């Protein structure tokens, strides 16, 4: 192998990174609590629970990256004394702290919903008074897929919200943006400063978890250059290397940034088949210091998550043109255990495929609606 | 993992099969002399030199396939007492014996160049008298990439040809077909008898080794249904399961079969990016008893072999839309150590890319000509 990349985390994102790295003769190692993780089949997993685990991990690779945005900064600080990490520590630190993230968006003139820092019951009451209702109260750190959040719709919920989230210490109250849909933009920046952006994905959720993404997001020609501008500001400001994701709300007043993820993203899984070069390969290329690949779309693509229970593989693969990606994870309610990629010829075929898929998937998600591409 | 497939061989074909198997939660094991082989990074390699190696290999998987057409039939005979092998033993036996192969082509009315069995100096002289010159003299078993062959152009070479190949015992003399180009057809047959065929590849050689393939083969609309018919006859006659390749000559009298390979093939590597479902994924699907994927072409594609020496990865990846596949093999003259896939928008872009590539590749192969798609 030509080079080894050490990845903080060993889940499905690490697995798909390592799959993309292999044809480039790049091997990955992983730092994960359980050595029986989705990435394990593709490279050495060093347990983060083992004595000297971090040092063994640092010794295992030439250059480092991550698939987990809650990678402990303390571990990163030990690493970067000796080895390079892409993306940079600063991007990770900001993405781990919602107030820092909003401050960065403000600094770079990227619109965000009005927000307030909340660190006491009084400041929560004041935030409600200033922002109006509804608001979303979130912990400034942690939380994932809708966890660590409270949607405050009426003033009589203030005490309950504080009781639930107050113990977390530092909170952020955000105005509840009225949006028509949620989109995400994914971009990659190389070590030479080159930036390439994939088309916007339109994302649909079910019970707070991404259900499916449509790419390019329908009717997004006007939004694409704006989103591209925002993410490029972030990438250049942070001197970022690798893939960055920015989640955005489409509102009557244009795009509002929701949050960024300093990593490859579920809404970019479509790119394995749907783009000339996937988010995974381009992330690996960037981290390894190689030229970036084309982010052009091969064909409009829909990515559907498999959540909680596995469908029968033979049912999925019988669908015309369907690609199946399983993560070798055990079934558990609300857990992402795989995804399906469809590349229909037109909206009519997409509708047909989605209706077939809705019958096949044990948890039909949000697929009942008619979609268009 | 849902299932394990044991592969005879552990080279780049096994490596690419295992890469395609992984997203389907299918794991591969390999049976190969050296455990330090291209497939090793993707699954357990059981050394064919180890005591009890064959039995350990048989115990390592649920169902079996191969990436190496010279897989010993003696090993296969032990295997199939207990486990299933796809493709069937008969296909392997025929492909390992050029006279049996020609007889099968004859039986199925698939045109082949006139040939004679040769097992003595006298029979060689008689073959020359009956077939005329030039002829190609080949061993009936073994030989690969031009090895074990003698092109007999004049009668005074008969003694030299016999001196070189006679000791091999059983030979075949084939008329030297005048052909305008060489093409190959690759098809896959599922366990339920479904057959799917990829478009014809036009293959170009350099020093007897495949240099590059263009898919779909230019001006092949009339040839495609004929080739498809021939390979379907073979698949159905053999009750074949998996991927089969048929190499053909394009002559003034139509297509002539050259030889078949009971496996995925170098001229099908383009399909990883260029087809909806690659030869590797469809082979795995067939062996695992899953439905076959679409063999439709995403875009015209050119696959270029990397032979002998590695180019700089950064030079290849800087080419617009280029995909790089390295096999983690050491450099050696005449050895296939990787391939590059190009998916140009038109012939002009292809010409530009090939000229850039000819400067980048340490051994420029047969790329100097202008190609069209």
XYZ file of C-alpha atoms in Angstrom:
746
model
C 0.000 0.000 0.000
C 1.195 3.492 -0.815
C -0.133 5.286 2.257
C -2.173 4.693 5.414
C -4.890 7.030 6.657
C -5.999 6.763 10.278
C -9.709 7.457 10.814
C -11.264 8.507 14.116
C -14.357 6.277 14.173
C -15.131 2.946 12.523
C -18.755 3.138 11.437
C -20.283 3.042 7.986
C -18.661 6.327 6.966
C -15.227 4.897 7.712
C -16.209 1.717 5.898
C -17.180 3.611 2.757
C -14.061 5.821 2.970
C -11.884 2.708 3.134
C -13.732 1.151 0.193
C -12.958 4.262 -1.855
C -9.335 4.307 -0.670
C -8.527 0.718 -1.612
C -8.305 1.154 -5.433
C -5.865 4.028 -4.824
C -3.617 1.648 -2.828
C -4.460 3.598 0.311
C -5.179 1.597 3.449
C -7.165 2.848 6.448
C -6.918 2.149 10.163
C -9.693 3.003 12.622
C -9.976 4.215 16.225
C -13.226 2.944 17.680
C -14.478 1.595 21.008
C -15.601 -1.721 19.507
C -13.264 -3.593 17.209
C -16.345 -5.365 15.798
C -17.485 -2.305 13.833
C -18.607 -1.749 10.223
C -15.097 -0.652 9.143
C -13.347 -3.686 10.639
C -13.447 -5.753 7.458
C -11.351 -3.128 5.642
C -8.516 -2.386 8.016
C -7.069 -2.623 11.507
C -9.322 -1.303 14.278
C -7.489 0.006 17.322
C -9.775 0.050 20.331
C -10.171 3.456 21.921
C -10.715 1.586 25.199
C -7.365 -0.186 25.065
C -4.437 0.947 27.146
C -2.121 2.928 24.837
C -4.901 2.742 22.230
C -4.497 6.355 21.145
C -0.725 6.053 20.807
C -1.069 2.789 18.860
C -3.562 4.505 16.573
C -1.224 7.470 16.037
C 1.555 5.029 15.163
C -0.675 3.089 12.764
C -0.966 5.662 9.972
C 0.756 8.436 8.041
C -2.023 11.024 8.053
C -5.351 11.253 9.865
C -8.993 12.084 9.350
C -12.322 11.380 11.027
C -15.781 10.078 10.352
C -17.237 11.185 13.702
C -17.696 14.867 14.479
C -17.677 14.237 18.214
C -14.101 12.958 18.049
C -12.646 14.074 21.414
C -10.540 17.214 21.027
C -8.237 15.895 23.774
C -7.324 12.956 21.497
C -6.873 15.299 18.551
C -4.535 17.489 20.588
C -2.273 14.532 21.286
C -2.342 13.496 17.639
C -1.513 16.827 16.049
C 1.702 17.176 18.027
C 3.130 14.544 15.675
C 0.879 13.947 12.695
C -1.413 15.890 10.369
C -5.191 15.818 10.741
C -7.570 16.747 7.903
C -9.958 18.502 8.423
C -8.209 20.914 10.821
C -8.800 20.816 14.589
C -10.471 24.235 14.460
C -13.220 23.016 12.131
C -13.905 20.116 14.447
C -13.944 22.339 17.555
C -16.399 24.755 15.944
C -18.672 21.998 14.650
C -18.797 20.528 18.156
C -20.079 23.766 19.645
C -23.331 25.206 18.265
C -22.674 28.720 19.547
C -19.205 28.840 17.968
C -20.723 27.519 14.765
C -23.401 30.243 14.669
C -20.752 32.859 15.432
C -18.702 31.617 12.471
C -21.741 31.736 10.172
C -22.362 35.329 11.380
C -18.729 36.248 10.794
C -18.861 34.932 7.227
C -22.245 36.563 6.451
C -23.980 33.208 6.088
C -27.612 33.755 7.152
C -28.777 31.836 10.199
C -32.025 31.901 12.164
C -31.930 34.343 15.103
C -30.475 32.635 18.180
C -29.504 33.315 21.768
C -27.107 31.680 24.167
C -28.942 30.143 27.115
C -27.174 29.230 30.363
C -29.875 29.822 32.973
C -33.641 29.657 33.392
C -33.683 33.474 33.275
C -31.763 33.620 30.009
C -34.151 31.019 28.547
C -37.119 33.220 29.498
C -35.362 36.220 27.977
C -34.597 34.297 24.761
C -38.268 33.358 24.461
C -39.235 36.991 24.993
C -36.782 38.237 22.359
C -37.117 35.525 19.708
C -40.803 34.740 20.164
C -42.187 31.201 19.853
C -41.720 28.584 18.622
C -38.015 28.091 19.312
C -35.735 25.066 19.274
C -33.670 24.663 22.406
C -30.491 22.608 21.910
C -27.443 21.667 23.898
C -24.409 23.532 22.521
C -22.440 20.281 22.415
C -23.474 16.693 21.731
C -26.857 15.636 20.392
C -27.421 13.844 17.119
C -30.341 12.888 14.879
C -32.818 14.959 16.918
C -31.489 13.952 20.341
C -30.652 16.734 22.863
C -33.290 19.036 21.400
C -36.570 20.474 22.669
C -39.082 22.255 20.453
C -40.729 24.949 22.572
C -44.100 25.876 21.109
C -45.844 27.612 24.015
C -44.703 29.556 27.069
C -46.031 26.902 29.458
C -43.359 24.490 28.132
C -40.472 26.643 29.339
C -40.131 24.850 32.670
C -40.278 21.421 31.059
C -37.685 22.412 28.464
C -35.371 23.725 31.176
C -35.892 20.629 33.279
C -34.905 18.411 30.344
C -31.995 20.316 28.881
C -30.925 22.712 31.661
C -28.653 20.150 33.339
C -26.552 20.071 30.159
C -25.249 23.527 31.129
C -24.717 25.486 27.934
C -27.674 25.741 25.564
C -28.684 27.604 22.441
C -32.188 28.838 21.630
C -32.902 29.160 17.913
C -35.901 30.707 16.227
C -37.981 28.031 14.598
C -37.389 28.816 10.930
C -40.352 28.358 8.616
C -38.860 26.461 5.723
C -40.277 24.742 2.687
C -37.585 22.083 2.624
C -34.166 21.107 3.908
C -31.192 20.812 1.586
C -27.502 20.134 2.078
C -24.449 21.113 0.135
C -21.309 19.007 0.237
C -17.938 20.255 -0.937
C -14.347 19.148 -0.804
C -11.177 21.217 -0.565
C -7.786 19.847 -1.554
C -4.432 20.561 0.030
C -3.699 22.991 -2.800
C -6.879 24.967 -2.067
C -8.946 23.581 -4.948
C -12.652 23.456 -4.096
C -15.243 21.201 -5.756
C -18.918 21.070 -4.876
C -21.596 18.463 -5.483
C -25.133 19.552 -6.353
C -27.566 20.316 -3.545
C -29.384 17.342 -2.010
C -33.007 17.686 -0.935
C -33.346 15.824 2.354
C -36.444 14.220 3.869
C -36.616 13.072 7.466
C -38.732 10.590 9.365
C -38.779 10.647 13.171
C -35.810 13.012 13.118
C -33.630 10.694 11.024
C -32.720 11.198 7.367
C -35.075 9.070 5.320
C -34.030 9.922 1.767
C -32.177 12.465 -0.351
C -32.898 13.569 -3.918
C -29.981 14.887 -5.989
C -29.868 17.355 -7.625
C -32.499 18.922 -5.363
C -35.447 19.706 -7.658
C -35.754 23.371 -8.676
C -32.451 24.307 -7.095
C -30.736 26.107 -9.977
C -31.002 29.462 -8.157
C -30.008 28.018 -4.795
C -26.918 26.129 -5.970
C -24.598 29.126 -6.512
C -25.652 30.661 -3.178
C -25.026 27.444 -1.244
C -21.770 26.938 -3.111
C -20.663 30.441 -2.137
C -21.485 29.835 1.545
C -19.630 26.545 1.805
C -16.639 27.920 -0.093
C -16.401 30.768 2.446
C -16.326 28.201 5.249
C -13.751 25.989 3.529
C -11.374 28.828 2.744
C -11.774 30.574 6.105
C -10.976 27.346 7.955
C -8.149 26.419 5.542
C -10.088 23.175 5.405
C -8.877 19.956 3.772
C -11.393 17.195 3.033
C -15.170 17.000 2.737
C -17.440 19.472 4.544
C -21.241 19.375 4.669
C -23.547 22.337 5.254
C -27.216 21.733 6.038
C -29.506 24.543 4.913
C -33.164 25.504 5.146
C -34.956 26.820 2.080
C -37.134 29.740 3.279
C -39.073 32.547 1.665
C -36.057 34.725 2.503
C -33.551 32.404 0.861
C -31.171 29.850 2.357
C -30.495 29.721 6.104
C -27.609 27.667 7.439
C -28.678 25.036 9.949
C -25.414 23.314 10.842
C -22.201 22.053 9.366
C -20.647 18.607 9.641
C -16.843 18.413 9.206
C -17.037 15.089 7.418
C -18.658 13.026 4.697
C -22.406 12.989 5.208
C -25.390 10.682 4.858
C -26.913 13.080 2.310
C -23.834 12.470 0.117
C -24.080 8.668 -0.107
C -25.837 9.078 -3.478
C -22.476 10.183 -4.924
C -20.992 6.650 -4.860
C -22.951 5.873 -8.017
C -24.461 9.252 -8.883
C -21.324 11.389 -9.251
C -18.160 10.886 -11.282
C -16.159 10.983 -8.036
C -17.907 10.234 -4.729
C -17.667 12.197 -1.473
C -15.716 9.260 -0.051
C -13.112 9.108 -2.816
C -12.664 12.866 -2.904
C -12.271 12.997 0.875
C -9.566 10.334 0.659
C -7.928 12.131 -2.265
C -7.867 15.394 -0.291
C -6.500 13.819 2.901
C -3.822 11.989 0.879
C -2.812 15.168 -0.966
C -4.022 13.905 -4.355
C -5.890 15.951 -7.016
C -9.662 16.109 -6.585
C -12.024 14.242 -8.904
C -14.962 15.599 -10.841
C -18.110 16.159 -8.772
C -20.339 16.165 -11.866
C -23.549 14.192 -11.654
C -23.810 11.031 -13.752
C -27.588 10.924 -13.466
C -30.237 12.245 -11.025
C -30.119 9.974 -8.012
C -32.246 9.139 -4.976
C -30.672 7.683 -1.836
C -32.948 5.912 0.653
C -31.774 4.949 4.121
C -32.386 1.501 5.559
C -33.300 2.116 9.177
C -33.850 -0.377 12.000
C -34.525 -3.554 10.012
C -33.007 -5.107 6.905
C -35.162 -5.660 3.850
C -34.508 -8.880 1.924
C -31.487 -8.207 -0.277
C -33.073 -10.128 -3.161
C -36.129 -7.836 -3.056
C -34.008 -4.693 -3.258
C -31.676 -6.007 -5.959
C -34.657 -7.035 -8.098
C -35.533 -3.337 -8.516
C -34.284 -2.007 -11.827
C -30.934 -0.261 -11.402
C -30.978 -0.404 -7.603
C -27.728 -0.418 -5.645
C -27.625 -1.830 -2.144
C -25.139 -0.779 0.527
C -25.278 -2.696 3.793
C -23.107 -1.690 6.735
C -22.848 -5.050 8.517
C -24.626 -3.601 11.571
C -27.127 -5.389 13.785
C -30.752 -4.308 13.628
C -31.968 -1.772 16.193
C -34.838 0.669 16.088
C -33.835 4.005 14.598
C -30.373 2.759 13.573
C -29.006 3.424 10.085
C -27.922 -0.007 8.848
C -27.680 0.521 5.092
C -28.853 2.530 2.124
C -30.271 2.037 -1.342
C -29.413 4.106 -4.400
C -31.853 4.531 -7.277
C -30.988 6.206 -10.577
C -34.312 6.370 -12.400
C -34.676 7.632 -15.952
C -37.483 10.008 -15.057
C -39.957 10.977 -12.338
C -42.443 8.344 -13.462
C -39.893 5.555 -13.022
C -38.875 7.037 -9.670
C -42.469 6.942 -8.471
C -42.813 3.325 -9.569
C -39.565 2.332 -7.863
C -40.493 4.149 -4.649
C -43.865 2.429 -4.487
C -42.149 -0.949 -4.936
C -39.584 -0.002 -2.329
C -42.217 1.098 0.180
C -43.587 -2.464 0.094
C -40.158 -3.996 0.519
C -38.746 -1.905 3.343
C -39.714 -3.137 6.808
C -39.924 0.529 7.879
C -41.305 2.474 4.926
C -39.991 5.841 6.156
C -41.294 8.905 4.391
C -41.507 7.328 0.959
C -45.243 7.425 0.437
C -45.232 10.815 -1.207
C -44.694 11.119 -4.934
C -41.224 12.389 -5.684
C -39.886 14.092 -8.751
C -36.415 14.450 -10.172
C -21.895 -10.871 7.074
C -24.768 -12.605 5.338
C -22.775 -15.098 3.272
C -19.195 -16.097 2.456
C -17.966 -16.876 -1.049
C -14.724 -18.803 -1.459
C -12.677 -17.786 -4.494
C -10.034 -19.947 -6.170
C -7.273 -17.393 -6.704
C -6.425 -14.149 -4.925
C -5.305 -11.743 -7.642
C -6.820 -8.483 -8.806
C -9.958 -10.198 -10.088
C -10.639 -11.640 -6.642
C -9.849 -8.248 -5.126
C -12.410 -6.495 -7.322
C -14.993 -9.250 -6.723
C -14.585 -8.829 -2.968
C -14.883 -5.050 -3.284
C -18.195 -5.532 -5.080
C -19.356 -8.117 -2.532
C -18.752 -5.999 0.552
C -21.732 -3.580 0.192
C -23.993 -6.651 -0.137
C -22.696 -7.929 3.239
C -20.985 -10.777 1.411
C -17.468 -11.679 2.491
C -14.896 -13.516 0.367
C -12.121 -15.945 1.223
C -9.320 -16.828 -1.189
C -7.238 -19.892 -2.098
C -3.861 -18.754 -3.366
C -0.228 -19.854 -3.079
C 0.906 -16.559 -1.559
C -1.084 -15.053 1.301
C 0.459 -11.696 0.369
C -1.737 -11.302 -2.721
C -3.908 -8.445 -4.076
C -7.072 -9.898 -2.484
C -5.553 -10.268 0.993
C -6.723 -6.887 2.248
C -10.360 -7.917 1.725
C -10.608 -11.350 3.267
C -8.848 -14.414 4.615
C -6.327 -16.001 2.234
C -5.822 -19.731 2.716
C -2.511 -20.824 1.248
C -2.811 -23.507 -1.394
C 0.651 -24.656 -0.260
C -0.424 -25.241 3.326
C -1.100 -28.713 4.668
C -4.887 -29.163 4.722
C -5.114 -25.874 2.785
C -7.794 -27.132 0.430
C -9.925 -28.513 3.251
C -9.544 -25.294 5.244
C -10.587 -23.342 2.173
C -13.638 -25.579 1.645
C -14.597 -25.029 5.282
C -14.136 -21.259 5.002
C -17.142 -20.422 2.824
C -20.731 -21.269 1.926
C -20.445 -21.278 -1.866
C -17.506 -21.111 -4.254
C -16.270 -19.432 -7.398
C -12.979 -18.693 -9.123
C -10.941 -15.913 -10.632
C -8.367 -18.157 -12.264
C -9.311 -20.384 -15.200
C -6.443 -22.748 -14.545
C -7.881 -23.692 -11.150
C -6.852 -27.368 -10.773
C -9.738 -29.694 -11.581
C -8.452 -32.076 -8.910
C -9.149 -29.389 -6.284
C -12.546 -28.686 -7.792
C -13.428 -32.383 -7.641
C -12.776 -32.440 -3.911
C -14.785 -29.269 -3.397
C -17.900 -30.210 -5.294
C -18.430 -33.334 -3.211
C -19.600 -31.005 -0.450
C -20.165 -27.471 -1.739
C -21.465 -25.704 -4.835
C -19.130 -24.135 -7.390
C -20.255 -21.464 -9.846
C -19.419 -21.579 -12.741
C -19.835 -25.356 -13.139
C -16.860 -27.729 -13.300
C -17.671 -28.583 -16.925
C -17.223 -24.980 -18.066
C -13.862 -24.845 -16.329
C -12.741 -28.179 -17.812
C -13.675 -27.078 -21.321
C -12.037 -23.676 -20.990
C -8.830 -25.382 -19.840
C -8.636 -27.482 -22.995
C -8.514 -25.678 -26.345
C -9.648 -28.713 -28.358
C -12.687 -29.287 -26.108
C -13.452 -25.584 -26.376
C -13.368 -25.631 -30.191
C -15.520 -28.773 -30.189
C -18.096 -26.994 -28.025
C -18.083 -23.961 -30.335
C -18.621 -26.344 -33.278
C -21.435 -28.142 -31.468
C -23.223 -24.838 -30.778
C -22.687 -23.506 -34.331
C -20.424 -20.733 -33.142
C -17.978 -20.037 -35.997
C -14.300 -20.690 -35.301
C -11.216 -20.595 -37.493
C -10.406 -23.986 -39.050
C -8.229 -26.031 -36.664
C -6.582 -29.426 -36.313
C -5.427 -31.442 -33.334
C -1.648 -31.913 -33.378
C 0.085 -34.595 -31.339
C 3.070 -35.491 -33.521
C 5.457 -33.934 -36.027
C 3.569 -35.761 -38.784
C 0.221 -34.405 -37.696
C 1.733 -30.916 -37.560
C 2.938 -31.280 -41.165
C -0.498 -32.557 -42.154
C -2.210 -29.655 -40.399
C 0.001 -27.203 -42.302
C -0.843 -28.971 -45.567
C -4.578 -28.896 -44.873
C -4.942 -25.451 -43.268
C -2.270 -23.620 -45.233
C -0.055 -20.945 -43.703
C 0.079 -18.958 -41.539
C -1.220 -20.957 -38.577
C -1.021 -20.475 -34.826
C 0.209 -23.502 -32.943
C -0.865 -23.601 -29.300
C -0.684 -26.000 -26.402
C -4.173 -27.404 -25.695
C -3.763 -26.612 -22.001
C -1.966 -23.795 -20.175
C -0.552 -20.697 -21.838
C -1.672 -17.163 -21.135
C -1.169 -13.686 -22.583
C 0.592 -15.050 -25.688
C 2.724 -17.628 -23.879
C 2.682 -21.254 -25.155
C 2.014 -20.118 -28.720
C 3.972 -20.201 -31.963
C 2.948 -18.306 -35.096
C 4.011 -20.426 -38.054
C 4.395 -18.235 -41.130
C 6.538 -20.364 -43.464
C 7.102 -24.087 -43.927
C 10.745 -23.824 -42.823
C 9.522 -22.935 -39.311
C 7.773 -26.264 -38.784
C 10.755 -27.899 -37.106
C 11.370 -24.945 -34.826
C 7.679 -24.813 -33.853
C 7.684 -28.515 -33.060
C 10.913 -28.193 -31.088
C 9.396 -25.431 -28.974
C 5.897 -26.740 -28.376
C 6.108 -30.449 -29.220
C 7.268 -31.437 -25.718
C 3.953 -30.117 -24.361
C 2.282 -33.181 -25.890
C -1.169 -32.133 -27.062
C -1.334 -29.163 -29.403
C -3.846 -27.386 -31.593
C -3.111 -25.766 -34.951
C -5.445 -22.919 -35.842
C -5.756 -21.057 -39.130
C -4.491 -17.532 -38.743
C -7.718 -15.582 -39.072
C -7.509 -12.275 -40.898
C -9.427 -9.944 -38.632
C -9.960 -6.226 -38.548
C -10.211 -6.105 -34.755
C -10.700 -8.159 -31.617
C -13.778 -7.750 -29.470
C -15.120 -9.514 -26.406
C -18.586 -10.073 -25.075
C -19.206 -10.561 -21.369
C -22.450 -11.956 -19.995
C -23.775 -13.191 -16.693
C -26.294 -15.933 -15.984
C -28.170 -16.137 -12.695
C -29.228 -19.229 -10.786
C -32.750 -18.774 -12.173
C -31.452 -18.807 -15.766
C -31.668 -15.047 -16.344
C -29.009 -13.823 -18.772
C -27.703 -10.267 -19.047
C -25.041 -9.079 -21.461
C -22.785 -6.043 -21.465
C -21.984 -4.290 -24.745
C -19.072 -5.539 -26.842
C -15.626 -4.273 -25.891
C -13.072 -3.497 -28.603
C -9.724 -4.741 -27.334
C -6.246 -3.542 -28.253
C -3.101 -5.448 -27.384
C 0.550 -4.536 -26.981
C 3.197 -7.267 -26.865
C 0.438 -9.857 -26.511
C -1.116 -8.217 -23.423
C -4.389 -6.291 -23.340
C -3.521 -2.614 -23.545
C -6.957 -1.005 -23.610
C -10.642 -1.652 -24.251
C -13.243 0.687 -25.724
C -16.898 0.119 -24.747
C -19.268 -0.010 -26.518
C -17.016 -1.179 -29.353
C -17.383 1.481 -32.085
C -19.656 0.490 -34.966
C -20.779 -2.696 -33.288
C -24.571 -2.372 -33.535
C -24.746 -5.248 -36.049
C -22.264 -7.400 -34.141
C -23.860 -7.075 -30.698
C -26.913 -9.313 -31.265
C -24.750 -11.978 -32.936
C -22.227 -12.030 -30.094
C -25.041 -11.987 -27.569
C -26.623 -14.989 -29.268
C -23.322 -16.926 -29.221
C -22.590 -16.313 -25.552
C -26.183 -17.085 -24.568
C -25.907 -20.466 -26.321
C -22.787 -21.194 -24.282
C -24.324 -20.071 -20.992
C -27.498 -22.064 -21.418
C -25.771 -25.194 -22.786
C -23.399 -25.246 -19.818
C -26.156 -24.382 -17.305
C -23.670 -21.722 -16.329
C -23.946 -19.497 -13.256
C -21.782 -16.363 -13.053
C -19.856 -14.246 -15.543
C -18.536 -15.727 -18.812
C -16.340 -13.969 -21.368
C -16.095 -14.784 -25.075
C -13.280 -13.303 -27.146
C -14.145 -12.840 -30.815
C -12.457 -11.761 -34.035
C -14.249 -9.376 -36.384
C -13.613 -10.687 -39.913
C -15.015 -10.030 -43.378
C -17.095 -13.170 -42.801
C -18.505 -12.008 -39.473
C -17.532 -12.919 -35.926
C -15.232 -15.856 -35.167
C -14.898 -17.149 -31.617
C -11.325 -17.091 -30.327
C -11.651 -18.401 -26.795
C -13.824 -18.235 -23.735
C -12.859 -17.412 -20.159
C -15.109 -18.821 -17.419
C -14.682 -15.758 -15.242
C -14.710 -11.984 -15.018
C -12.308 -10.540 -17.559
C -9.853 -7.706 -17.999
C -11.935 -6.376 -20.893
C -14.833 -5.951 -18.422
C -13.057 -3.734 -15.892
C -14.639 -0.691 -17.563
C -17.983 -1.809 -16.094
C -17.072 -0.758 -12.520
C -17.843 2.826 -13.491
C -19.228 2.444 -17.008
C -22.192 0.129 -16.389
C -25.073 0.330 -13.933
C -23.939 -2.992 -12.454
C -20.347 -4.137 -12.955
C -19.153 -7.594 -14.024
C -17.823 -8.051 -10.498
C -21.077 -7.219 -8.714
C -23.160 -9.285 -11.115
C -20.813 -12.247 -10.747
C -21.164 -12.023 -6.964
C -24.938 -11.627 -7.265
C -25.146 -14.731 -9.482
C -22.921 -16.869 -7.232
C -24.909 -15.762 -4.164
C -28.237 -16.534 -5.849
C -29.340 -12.880 -5.943
C -31.152 -11.131 -8.829
C -28.892 -9.730 -11.550
C -28.330 -5.989 -11.964
C -28.733 -3.882 -15.082
C -25.854 -4.165 -17.561
C -26.796 -0.890 -19.260
C -23.977 1.493 -20.055
C -23.795 4.729 -18.075
C -21.509 6.370 -20.613
C -19.004 5.203 -23.268
C -15.897 4.146 -21.403
C -12.247 3.395 -22.128
C -10.217 1.147 -19.841
C -6.429 1.342 -20.030
C -4.190 -1.217 -18.336
C -1.228 -0.199 -16.224
C 1.491 -2.673 -17.124
C 4.918 -3.170 -15.571
C 5.427 0.189 -13.868
C 3.175 2.484 -11.842
C 2.494 5.983 -13.089
C 2.323 8.681 -10.422
C -1.154 8.490 -8.919
C -1.377 12.290 -8.785
C -0.744 12.506 -12.539
C -3.530 10.042 -13.339
C -6.037 11.549 -10.905
C -5.421 15.013 -12.351
C -6.993 13.851 -15.640
C -10.617 14.961 -15.900
C -12.956 12.169 -14.803
C -10.218 9.533 -14.539
C -10.621 6.595 -12.166
C -7.563 4.746 -10.896
C -7.557 1.114 -9.799
C -4.312 -0.186 -8.364
C -3.916 -3.831 -7.430
C -1.224 -3.536 -4.747
C 1.170 -5.608 -6.880
C 4.908 -5.112 -7.215
C 6.239 -3.827 -10.514
C 7.471 -6.374 -13.058
C 7.811 -6.172 -16.824
C 4.651 -7.275 -18.578
C 2.649 -7.557 -15.338
C -0.822 -6.032 -15.041
C -0.630 -3.918 -11.891
C -3.629 -1.617 -12.274
C -6.004 0.051 -14.685
C -7.414 3.464 -15.479
C -10.984 4.198 -16.523
C -11.861 7.210 -18.669
C -15.425 8.321 -19.428
C -14.977 11.136 -21.960
C -17.850 13.221 -23.283
C -16.813 12.695 -26.908
C -14.045 11.435 -29.180
C -12.224 14.761 -29.066
C -11.987 14.640 -25.269
C -10.907 11.010 -25.464
C -8.096 11.900 -27.837
C -6.941 14.695 -25.524
C -7.055 12.419 -22.460
C -5.183 9.626 -24.249
C -2.439 11.990 -25.358
C -2.063 13.211 -21.761
C -2.091 9.635 -20.530
C 0.544 8.522 -23.041
C 2.922 11.060 -21.437
C 2.087 9.901 -17.920
C 2.290 6.131 -18.305
C 5.808 4.726 -17.930
C 4.935 2.193 -20.655
C 2.707 3.974 -23.155
C 1.246 0.765 -24.592
C -0.723 1.089 -27.803
C -2.248 4.456 -26.978
C -0.621 6.558 -29.659
C -3.382 6.022 -32.176
C -6.411 8.266 -32.192
C -9.427 6.522 -30.731
C -13.079 7.230 -31.175
C -16.118 6.432 -29.091
